[in-house]
Coordinates of C-alpha atoms and ligand atoms in Angstrom, one line a residue:
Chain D
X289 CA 143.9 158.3 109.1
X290 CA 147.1 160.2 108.9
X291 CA 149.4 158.0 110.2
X292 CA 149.8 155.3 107.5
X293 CA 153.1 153.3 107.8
X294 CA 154.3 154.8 111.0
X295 CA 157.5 152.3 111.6
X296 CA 157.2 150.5 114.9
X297 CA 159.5 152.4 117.7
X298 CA 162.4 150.4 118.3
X299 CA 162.2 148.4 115.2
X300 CA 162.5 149.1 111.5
X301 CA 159.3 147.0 110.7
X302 CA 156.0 148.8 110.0
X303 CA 153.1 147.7 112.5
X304 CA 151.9 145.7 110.1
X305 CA 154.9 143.5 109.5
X306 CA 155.1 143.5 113.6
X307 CA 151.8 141.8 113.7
X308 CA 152.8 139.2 110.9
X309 CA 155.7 138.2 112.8
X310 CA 153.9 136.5 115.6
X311 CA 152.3 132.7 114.8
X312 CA 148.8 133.5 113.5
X313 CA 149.1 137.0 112.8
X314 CA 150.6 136.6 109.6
X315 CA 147.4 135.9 107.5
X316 CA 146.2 139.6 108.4
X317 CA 147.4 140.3 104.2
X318 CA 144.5 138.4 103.3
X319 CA 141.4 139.7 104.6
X320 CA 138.6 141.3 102.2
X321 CA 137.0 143.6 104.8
X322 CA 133.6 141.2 104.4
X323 CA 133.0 141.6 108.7
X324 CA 131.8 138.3 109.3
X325 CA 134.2 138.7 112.4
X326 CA 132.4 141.3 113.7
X327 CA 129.0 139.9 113.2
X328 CA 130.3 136.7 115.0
X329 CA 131.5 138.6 117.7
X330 CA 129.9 137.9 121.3
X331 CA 131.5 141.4 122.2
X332 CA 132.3 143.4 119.3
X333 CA 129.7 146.3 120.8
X334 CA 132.4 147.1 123.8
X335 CA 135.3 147.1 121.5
X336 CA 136.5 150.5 120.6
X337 CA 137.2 149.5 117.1
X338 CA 135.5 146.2 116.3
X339 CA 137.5 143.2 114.8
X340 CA 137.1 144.1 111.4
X341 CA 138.3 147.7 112.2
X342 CA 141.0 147.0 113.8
X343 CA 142.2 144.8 111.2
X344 CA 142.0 147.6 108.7
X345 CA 143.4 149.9 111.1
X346 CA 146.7 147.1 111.6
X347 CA 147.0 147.5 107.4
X348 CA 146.4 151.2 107.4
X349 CA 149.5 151.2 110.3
X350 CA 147.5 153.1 112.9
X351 CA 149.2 151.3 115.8
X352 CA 148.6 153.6 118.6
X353 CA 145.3 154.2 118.8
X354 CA 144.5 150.5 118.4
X355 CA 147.2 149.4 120.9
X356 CA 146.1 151.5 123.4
X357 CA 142.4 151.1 123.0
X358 CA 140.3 148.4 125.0
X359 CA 139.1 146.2 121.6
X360 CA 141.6 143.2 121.8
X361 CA 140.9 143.1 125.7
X362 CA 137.2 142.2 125.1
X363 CA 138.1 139.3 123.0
X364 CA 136.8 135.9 124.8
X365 CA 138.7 133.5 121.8
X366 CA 135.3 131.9 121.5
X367 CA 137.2 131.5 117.7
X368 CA 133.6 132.0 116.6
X369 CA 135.1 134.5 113.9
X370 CA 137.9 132.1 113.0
X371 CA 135.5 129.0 112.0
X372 CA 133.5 131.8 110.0
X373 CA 136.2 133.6 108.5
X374 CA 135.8 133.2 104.4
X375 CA 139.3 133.7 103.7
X376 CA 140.4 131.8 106.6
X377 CA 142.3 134.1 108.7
X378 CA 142.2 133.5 112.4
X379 CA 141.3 136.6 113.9
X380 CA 141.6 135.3 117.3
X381 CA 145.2 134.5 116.7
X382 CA 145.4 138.2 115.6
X383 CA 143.9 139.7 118.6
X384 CA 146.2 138.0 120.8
X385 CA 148.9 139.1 118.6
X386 CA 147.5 142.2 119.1
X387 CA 147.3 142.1 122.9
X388 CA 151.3 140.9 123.1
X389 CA 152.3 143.5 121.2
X390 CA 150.3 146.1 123.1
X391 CA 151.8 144.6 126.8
X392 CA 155.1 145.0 125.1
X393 CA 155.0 148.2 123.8
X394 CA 153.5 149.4 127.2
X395 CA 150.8 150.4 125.4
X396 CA 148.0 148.9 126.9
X397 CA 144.6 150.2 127.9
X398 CA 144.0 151.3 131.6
X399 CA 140.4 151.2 130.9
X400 CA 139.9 147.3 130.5
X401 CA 141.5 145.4 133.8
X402 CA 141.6 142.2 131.6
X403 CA 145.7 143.0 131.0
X404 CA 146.4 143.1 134.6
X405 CA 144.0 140.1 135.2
X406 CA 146.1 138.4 132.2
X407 CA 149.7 139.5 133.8
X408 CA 148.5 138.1 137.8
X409 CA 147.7 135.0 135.9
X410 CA 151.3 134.3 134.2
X411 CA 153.0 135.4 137.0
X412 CA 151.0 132.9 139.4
X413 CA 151.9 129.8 136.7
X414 CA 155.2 130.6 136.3
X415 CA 155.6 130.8 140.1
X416 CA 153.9 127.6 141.3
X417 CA 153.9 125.7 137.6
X418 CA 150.3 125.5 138.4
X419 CA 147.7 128.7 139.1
X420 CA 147.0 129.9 142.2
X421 CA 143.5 131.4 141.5
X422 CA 142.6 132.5 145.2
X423 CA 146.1 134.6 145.1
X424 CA 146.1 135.5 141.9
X425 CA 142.3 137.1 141.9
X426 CA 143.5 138.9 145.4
X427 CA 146.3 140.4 143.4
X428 CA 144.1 141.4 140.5
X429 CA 141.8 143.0 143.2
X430 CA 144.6 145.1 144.9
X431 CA 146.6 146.4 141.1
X432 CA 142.7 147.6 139.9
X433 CA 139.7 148.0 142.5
X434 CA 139.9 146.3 146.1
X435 CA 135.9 147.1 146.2
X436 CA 135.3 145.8 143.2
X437 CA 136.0 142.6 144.9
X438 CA 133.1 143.0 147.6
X439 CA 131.0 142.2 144.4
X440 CA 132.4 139.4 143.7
X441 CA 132.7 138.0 147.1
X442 CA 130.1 136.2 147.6
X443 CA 131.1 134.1 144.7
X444 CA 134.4 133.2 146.2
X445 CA 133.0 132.8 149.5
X446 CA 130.5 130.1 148.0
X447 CA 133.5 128.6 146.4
X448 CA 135.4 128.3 149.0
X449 CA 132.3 126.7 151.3
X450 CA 131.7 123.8 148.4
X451 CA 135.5 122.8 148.6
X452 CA 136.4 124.7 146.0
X453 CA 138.9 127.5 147.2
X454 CA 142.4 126.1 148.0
X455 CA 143.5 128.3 150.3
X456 CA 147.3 127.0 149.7
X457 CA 149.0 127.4 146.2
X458 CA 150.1 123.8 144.9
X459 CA 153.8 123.9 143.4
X460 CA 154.7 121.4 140.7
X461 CA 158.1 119.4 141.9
X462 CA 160.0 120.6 138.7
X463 CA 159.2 123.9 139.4
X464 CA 163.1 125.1 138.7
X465 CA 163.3 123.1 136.0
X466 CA 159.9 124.9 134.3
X467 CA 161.8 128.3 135.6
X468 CA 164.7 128.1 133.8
X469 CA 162.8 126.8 130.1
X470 CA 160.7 130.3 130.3
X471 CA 163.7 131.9 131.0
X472 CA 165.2 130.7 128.1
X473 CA 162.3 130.9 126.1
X474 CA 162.3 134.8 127.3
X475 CA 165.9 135.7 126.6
X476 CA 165.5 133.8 123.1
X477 CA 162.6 136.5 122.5
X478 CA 160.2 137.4 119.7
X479 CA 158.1 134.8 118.8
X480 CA 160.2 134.3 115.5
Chain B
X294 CA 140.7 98.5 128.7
X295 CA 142.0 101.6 126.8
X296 CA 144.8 103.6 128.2
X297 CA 145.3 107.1 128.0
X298 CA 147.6 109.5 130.0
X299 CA 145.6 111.8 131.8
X300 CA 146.3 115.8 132.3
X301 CA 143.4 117.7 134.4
X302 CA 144.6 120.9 133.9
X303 CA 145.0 123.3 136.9
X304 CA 140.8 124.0 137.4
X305 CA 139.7 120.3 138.0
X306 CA 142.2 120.8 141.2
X307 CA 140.7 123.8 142.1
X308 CA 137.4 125.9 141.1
X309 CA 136.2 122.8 139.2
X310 CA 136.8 120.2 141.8
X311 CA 133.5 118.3 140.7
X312 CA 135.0 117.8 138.0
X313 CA 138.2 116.5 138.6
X314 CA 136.9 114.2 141.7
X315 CA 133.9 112.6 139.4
X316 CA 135.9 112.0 136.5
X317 CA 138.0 109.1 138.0
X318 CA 135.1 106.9 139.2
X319 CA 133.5 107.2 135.9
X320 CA 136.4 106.6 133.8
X321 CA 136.9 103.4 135.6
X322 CA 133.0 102.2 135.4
X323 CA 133.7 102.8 131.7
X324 CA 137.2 100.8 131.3
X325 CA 139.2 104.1 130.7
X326 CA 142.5 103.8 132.8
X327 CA 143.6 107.6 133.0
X328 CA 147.3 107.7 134.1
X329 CA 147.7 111.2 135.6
X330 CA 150.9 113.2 133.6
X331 CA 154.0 113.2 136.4
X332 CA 154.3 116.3 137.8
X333 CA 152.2 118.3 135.0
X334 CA 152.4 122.3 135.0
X335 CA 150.1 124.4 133.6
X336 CA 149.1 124.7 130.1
X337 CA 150.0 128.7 130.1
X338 CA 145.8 129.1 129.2
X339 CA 144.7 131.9 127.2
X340 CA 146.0 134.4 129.2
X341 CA 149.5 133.4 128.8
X342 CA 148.8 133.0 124.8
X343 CA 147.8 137.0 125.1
X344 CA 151.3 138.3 127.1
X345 CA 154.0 136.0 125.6
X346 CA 153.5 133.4 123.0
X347 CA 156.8 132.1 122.7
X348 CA 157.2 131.5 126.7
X349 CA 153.5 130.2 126.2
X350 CA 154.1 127.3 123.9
X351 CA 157.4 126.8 126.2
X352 CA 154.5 126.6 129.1
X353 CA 152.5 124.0 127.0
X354 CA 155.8 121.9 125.7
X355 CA 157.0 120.6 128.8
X356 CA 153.8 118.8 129.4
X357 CA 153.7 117.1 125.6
X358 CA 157.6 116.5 126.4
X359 CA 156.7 114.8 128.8
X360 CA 153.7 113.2 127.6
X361 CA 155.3 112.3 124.8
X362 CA 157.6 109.3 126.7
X363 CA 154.3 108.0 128.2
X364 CA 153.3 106.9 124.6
X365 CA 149.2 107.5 125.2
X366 CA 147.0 109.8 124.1
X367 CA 146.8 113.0 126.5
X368 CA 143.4 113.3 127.5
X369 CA 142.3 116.6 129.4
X370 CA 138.7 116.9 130.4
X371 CA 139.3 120.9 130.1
X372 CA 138.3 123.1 126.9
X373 CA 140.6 125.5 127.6
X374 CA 143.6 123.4 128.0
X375 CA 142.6 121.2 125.3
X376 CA 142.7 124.2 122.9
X377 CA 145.9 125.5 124.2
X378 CA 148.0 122.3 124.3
X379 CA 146.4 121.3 120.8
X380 CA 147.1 124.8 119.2
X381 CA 150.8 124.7 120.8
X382 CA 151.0 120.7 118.9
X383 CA 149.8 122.7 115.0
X384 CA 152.3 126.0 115.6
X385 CA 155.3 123.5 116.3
X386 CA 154.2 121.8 113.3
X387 CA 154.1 124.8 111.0
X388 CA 156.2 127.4 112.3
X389 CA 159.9 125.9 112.1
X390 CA 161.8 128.8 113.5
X391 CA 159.3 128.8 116.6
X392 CA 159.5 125.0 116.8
X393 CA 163.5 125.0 116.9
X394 CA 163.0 128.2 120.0
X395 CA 160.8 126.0 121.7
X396 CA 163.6 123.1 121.4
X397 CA 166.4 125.0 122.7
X398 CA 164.2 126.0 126.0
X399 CA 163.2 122.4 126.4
X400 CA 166.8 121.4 126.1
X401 CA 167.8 123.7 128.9
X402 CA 165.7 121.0 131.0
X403 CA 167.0 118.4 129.1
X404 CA 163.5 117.6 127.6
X405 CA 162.4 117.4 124.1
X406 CA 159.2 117.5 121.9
X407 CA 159.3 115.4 119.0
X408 CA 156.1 116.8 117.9
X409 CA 154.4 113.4 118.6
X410 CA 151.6 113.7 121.3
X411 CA 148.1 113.4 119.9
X412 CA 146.2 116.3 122.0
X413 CA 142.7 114.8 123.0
X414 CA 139.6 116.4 124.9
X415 CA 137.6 114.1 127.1
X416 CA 134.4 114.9 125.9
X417 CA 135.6 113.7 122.0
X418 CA 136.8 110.1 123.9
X419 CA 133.9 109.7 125.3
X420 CA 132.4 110.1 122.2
X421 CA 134.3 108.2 119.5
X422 CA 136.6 105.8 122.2
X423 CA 133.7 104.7 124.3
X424 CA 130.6 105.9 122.5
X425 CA 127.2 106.5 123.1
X426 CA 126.2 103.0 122.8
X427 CA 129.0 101.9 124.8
X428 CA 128.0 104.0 127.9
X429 CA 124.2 103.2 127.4
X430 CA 125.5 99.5 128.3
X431 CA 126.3 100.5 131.3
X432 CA 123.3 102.6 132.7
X433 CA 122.1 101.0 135.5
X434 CA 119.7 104.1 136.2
X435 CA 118.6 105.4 133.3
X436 CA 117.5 109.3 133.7
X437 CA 114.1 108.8 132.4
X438 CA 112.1 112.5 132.5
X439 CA 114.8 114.7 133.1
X440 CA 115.3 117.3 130.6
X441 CA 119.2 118.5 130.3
X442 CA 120.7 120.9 128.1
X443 CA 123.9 120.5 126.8
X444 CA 126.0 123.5 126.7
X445 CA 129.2 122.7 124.9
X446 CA 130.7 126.2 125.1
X447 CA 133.5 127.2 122.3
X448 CA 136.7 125.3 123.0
X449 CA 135.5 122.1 123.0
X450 CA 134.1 122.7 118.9
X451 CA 136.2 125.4 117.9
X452 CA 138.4 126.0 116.8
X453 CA 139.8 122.3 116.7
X454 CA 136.7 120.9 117.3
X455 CA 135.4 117.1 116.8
X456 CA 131.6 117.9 116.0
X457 CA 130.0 120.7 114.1
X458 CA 131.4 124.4 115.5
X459 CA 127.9 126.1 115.3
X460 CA 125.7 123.5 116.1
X461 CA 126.9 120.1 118.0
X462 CA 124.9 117.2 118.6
X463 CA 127.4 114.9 120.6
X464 CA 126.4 115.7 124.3
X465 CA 123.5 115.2 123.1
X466 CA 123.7 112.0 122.3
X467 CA 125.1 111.4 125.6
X468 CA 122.5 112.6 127.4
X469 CA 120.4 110.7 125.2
X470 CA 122.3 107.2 125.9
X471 CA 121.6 108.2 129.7
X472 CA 118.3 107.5 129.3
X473 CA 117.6 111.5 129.5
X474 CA 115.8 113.9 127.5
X475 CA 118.3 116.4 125.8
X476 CA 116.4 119.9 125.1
X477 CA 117.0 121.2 122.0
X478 CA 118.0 125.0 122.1
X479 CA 119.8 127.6 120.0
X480 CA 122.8 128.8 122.2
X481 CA 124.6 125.4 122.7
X482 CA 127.6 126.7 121.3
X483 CA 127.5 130.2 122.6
X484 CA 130.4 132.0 124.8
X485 CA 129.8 132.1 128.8
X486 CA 132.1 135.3 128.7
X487 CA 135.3 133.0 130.1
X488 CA 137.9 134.9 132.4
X489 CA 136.0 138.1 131.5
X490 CA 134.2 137.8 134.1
X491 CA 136.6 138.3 136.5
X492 CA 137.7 141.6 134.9
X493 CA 135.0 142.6 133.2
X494 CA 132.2 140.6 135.2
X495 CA 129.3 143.4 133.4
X496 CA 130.3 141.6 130.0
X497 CA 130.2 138.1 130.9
X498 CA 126.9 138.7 133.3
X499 CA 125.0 139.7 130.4
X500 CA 126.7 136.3 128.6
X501 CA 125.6 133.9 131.2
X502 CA 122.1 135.6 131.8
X503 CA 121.4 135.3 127.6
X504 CA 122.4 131.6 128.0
X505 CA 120.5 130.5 131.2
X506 CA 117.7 132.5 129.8
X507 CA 117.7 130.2 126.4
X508 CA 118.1 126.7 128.4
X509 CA 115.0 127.7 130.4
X510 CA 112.9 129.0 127.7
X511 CA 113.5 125.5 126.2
X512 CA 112.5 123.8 129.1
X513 CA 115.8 122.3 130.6
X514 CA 115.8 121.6 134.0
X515 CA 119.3 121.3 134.2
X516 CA 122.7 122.0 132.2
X517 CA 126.0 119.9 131.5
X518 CA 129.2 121.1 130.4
X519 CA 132.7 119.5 129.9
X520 CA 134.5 122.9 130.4
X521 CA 135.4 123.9 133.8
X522 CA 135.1 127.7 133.5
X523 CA 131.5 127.5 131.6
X524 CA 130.4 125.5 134.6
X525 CA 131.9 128.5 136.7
X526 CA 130.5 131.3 135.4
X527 CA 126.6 129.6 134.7
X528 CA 127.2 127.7 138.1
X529 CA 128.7 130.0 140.6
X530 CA 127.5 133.2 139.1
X531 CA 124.0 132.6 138.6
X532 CA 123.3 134.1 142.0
X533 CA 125.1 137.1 140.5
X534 CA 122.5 137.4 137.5
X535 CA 119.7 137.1 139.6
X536 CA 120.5 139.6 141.1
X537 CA 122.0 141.8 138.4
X538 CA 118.9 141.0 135.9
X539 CA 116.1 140.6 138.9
X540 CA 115.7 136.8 137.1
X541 CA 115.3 134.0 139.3
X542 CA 117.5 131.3 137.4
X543 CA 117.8 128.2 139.8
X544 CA 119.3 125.2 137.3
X545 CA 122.0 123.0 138.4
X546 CA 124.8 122.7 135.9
X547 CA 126.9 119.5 135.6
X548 CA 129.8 118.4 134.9
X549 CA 129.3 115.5 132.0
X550 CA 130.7 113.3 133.8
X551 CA 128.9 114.0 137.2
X552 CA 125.7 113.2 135.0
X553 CA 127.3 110.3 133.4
X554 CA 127.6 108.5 137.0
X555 CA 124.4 109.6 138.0
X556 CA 123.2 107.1 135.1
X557 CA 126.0 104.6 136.2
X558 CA 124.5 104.0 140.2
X559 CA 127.8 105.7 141.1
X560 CA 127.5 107.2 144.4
X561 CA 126.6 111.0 145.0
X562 CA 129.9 111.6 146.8
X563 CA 132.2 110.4 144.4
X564 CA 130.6 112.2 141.9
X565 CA 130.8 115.5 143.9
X566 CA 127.4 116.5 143.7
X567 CA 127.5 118.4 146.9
X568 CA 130.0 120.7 145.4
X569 CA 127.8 122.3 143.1
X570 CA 126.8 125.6 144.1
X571 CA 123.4 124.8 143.0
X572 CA 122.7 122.4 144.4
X573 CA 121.3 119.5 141.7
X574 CA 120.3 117.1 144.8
X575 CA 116.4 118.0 144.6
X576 CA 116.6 117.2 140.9
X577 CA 118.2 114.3 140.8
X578 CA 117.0 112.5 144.4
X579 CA 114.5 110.0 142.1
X580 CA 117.4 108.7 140.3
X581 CA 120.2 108.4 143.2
Ligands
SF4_609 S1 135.8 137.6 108.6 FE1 137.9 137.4 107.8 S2 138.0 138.3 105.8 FE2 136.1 139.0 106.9 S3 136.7 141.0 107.8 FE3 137.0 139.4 109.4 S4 139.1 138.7 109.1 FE4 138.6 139.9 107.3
SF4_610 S1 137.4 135.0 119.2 FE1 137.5 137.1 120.0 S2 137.3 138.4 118.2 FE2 136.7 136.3 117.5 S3 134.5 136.3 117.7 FE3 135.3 135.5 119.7 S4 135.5 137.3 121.0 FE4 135.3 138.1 118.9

């Protein structure tokens, strides 16, 4: 641990402070290390640092190491750890905090595709207002491993012979009017 | 009659069709009158929460914007959806300078979110609106035998949940108003592995196989779950654990509701039941 207080590039605040300034993340001052998150955790053996450890690692400032590594991705918000939490800090709220941070730093782990899958889904809601899951799993096939999805074809197929495939996106009618309130929201920036 | 404006959330259109078509005949069997949201978008889901939560709670504003003119309660027989549009409702309350972001995006629209809209799942109406006792009135075929397990997943109990986060009894007491037998077992509450399964479908595999493997150890001969991707990934992909684990899992999982008309005498086609991809017809023939 030799990078304590590394500031965050492009900002003056210190990767702690960073995570604190999204909704939810600010209650990462309060946690006593006790790992009930971890224990709660359907997934916490894939992560490379665990929720508890990568909690510490946010206070001890080690921000690229856990930015780039595949922990937050494995988080399933089953908020399992934030209705067990004794000091109640939401570390679901944190990991996605975590995982925003990490898209926008460009930071974020090649070895999990659950960033890309993430990304094909907000691009196919804020293109239709509604999501497209037959084009937006296609997409996430072509950006990571087009064989991956002989797998999991037979699962689409069977879906789409009990009726439920659409094979057409369905576009909300204020679909402009949804475009230009994310646009907004975007150039407003930062969550805070 | 109670009124409540309806949102179905992008799935019940889609993936979880079942759901979304045997909803409507079961609401009105049981004097609900759902009034679909105009024009609805969706709720930004989890995924959106994890790139961009500003633009997220944006996603999620319009629709309590516009929910909020309607005057109801918004009622969305989705976990997910229910969590996000609920969360979006507590971060307006108590983060001011997000809540006044979110206003000037609205604006741009000319919509606004007075913070108003009281964010309800269906499975929690069914409970406390119409109750157990009131849908046990009006079983005309009561499931006498069968042995269901009720999965409630995570979003439906936590973290906003209604009934007890680790160990729920109110599908339960459904099932039991049905006339059926509801199994008790110890992974009710347990995670199905969500969207992981599309990117990580090793992780959620091993999730679904741990919770089909519990039901069945207990006895059920079936599953029911409100939440459209649980039914997904126990549903759809149990062919995929069979043949990942060598286990030979056959159990129907239902929709709540799709069990709910069973009881009622509704008919099999309006409660989808031929769009479950295992097929639940065998089991539940004596009662149709
Ligand atoms: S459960 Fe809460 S207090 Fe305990 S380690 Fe996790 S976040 Fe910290
Ligand atoms: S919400 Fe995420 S971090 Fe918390 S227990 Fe569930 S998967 Fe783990």
């Amino acid at each position: 641990m030799t990078q304590t207080m590394v500031k965050s590039p492009g900002t003056e605040m210190a990767f702690i402070d960073e995570v604190c300034s999204i909704p939810g993340g600010e209650a990462v001052r309060s946690c006593i290390q006790c790992g009930m998150c971890t224990g709660s955790c359907p997934t916490a053996n894939k992560w490379d640092y665990p929720p508890r450890k990568a909690i510490a690692m946010v206070r001890a400032g080690l921000r690229n190491e856990l930015l780039s590594s595949n922990s937050m991705w494995f988080c399933v918000s089953c908020y399992s750890c934030t209705v067990r939490c004794p000091r109640d800090i939401k570390p679901a709220d944190i990991m996605h905090a975590l995982e925003i941070i990490s898209i926008r730093s460009g930071l974020s782990t090649k070895r999990s595709r659950t960033p890309i899958m993430y990304q094909c889904f907000v691009d196919s809601a804020r293109n239709y207002g509604r999501v497209y899951e037959l084009g937006m799993m296609i997409k996430l096939f072509m950006r990571t491993n087009p064989f991956s999805a002989l797998k999991l074809a037979p699962v689409g197929l069977g879906l789409f012979l009990h009726k439920r495939m659409p094979l057409k996106p369905s576009r909300i009618k204020g679909i402009a009017e949804l475009k230009a309130i994310l646009d907004k929201a975007r150039a407003l920036g930062g969550a805070k | 009659m109670k009124y409540y404006t309806y949102y179905p959330g992008c799935s019940a259109e889609a993936t979880a069709s079942p759901l979304g078509i045997s909803v409507l005949p079961v609401a009105k069997q049981l004097d609900m009158e759902l009034v679909e949201l105009e024009d609805w978008n969706c709720c930004g889901s989890t995924p959106y929460w994890s790139v961009d939560k500003l633009e997220a709670a944006a996603m999620a504003a319009r629709n309590l914007a516009l929910a909020e003119k309607t005057g109801f309660d918004l009622v969305t027989p989705c976990s997910n959806c229910f969590v996000i549009l609920h969360s979006t409702n507590e971060y307006l309350k108590e983060f001011p300078p997000f809540r006044d972001k979110v206003g000037k995006a609205l604006a741009v629209a000319k919509l606004k979110y007075g913070g108003g809209v009281k964010v309800r799942h269906l499975a929690e109406v069914l409970y406390n609106d119409i109750t157990p006792e009131g849908i046990a009135a009006k079983v005309t075929k009561p499931l006498k035998g069968l042995k269901v397990a009720a999965y409630y997943g995570c979003q439906l109990v936590r973290p906003n949940g209604f009934d007890d986060p680790e160990s729920p009894h109110s599908l339960d007491e459904i099932i039991t108003s049905l006339g059926a037998e509801a199994v008790p077992w110890e992974m009710k509450a347990r995670c199905c592995g969500s969207s992981l399964v599309m990117s990580e479908p090793e992780v959620a595999l091993e999730l679904i196989n741990k919770l089909l493997k519990n039901a069945s150890e207990n006895g059920a001969q079936c599953l029911i779950t409100p939440c459209p991707l649980c039914q997904i990934n126990l549903d759809a992909y149990q062919s995929q654990v069979n043949s990942r684990f060598g286990t030979k899992y056959n159990l129907p999982v239902l929709f709540v509701t799709q069990l709910i008309g069973v009881a009622l005498g509704i008919k099999p086609d309006e409660l989808a039941l031929s769009q479950n991809i295992v097929s639940p017809m065998r089991l539940l023939s004596p009662y149709l």
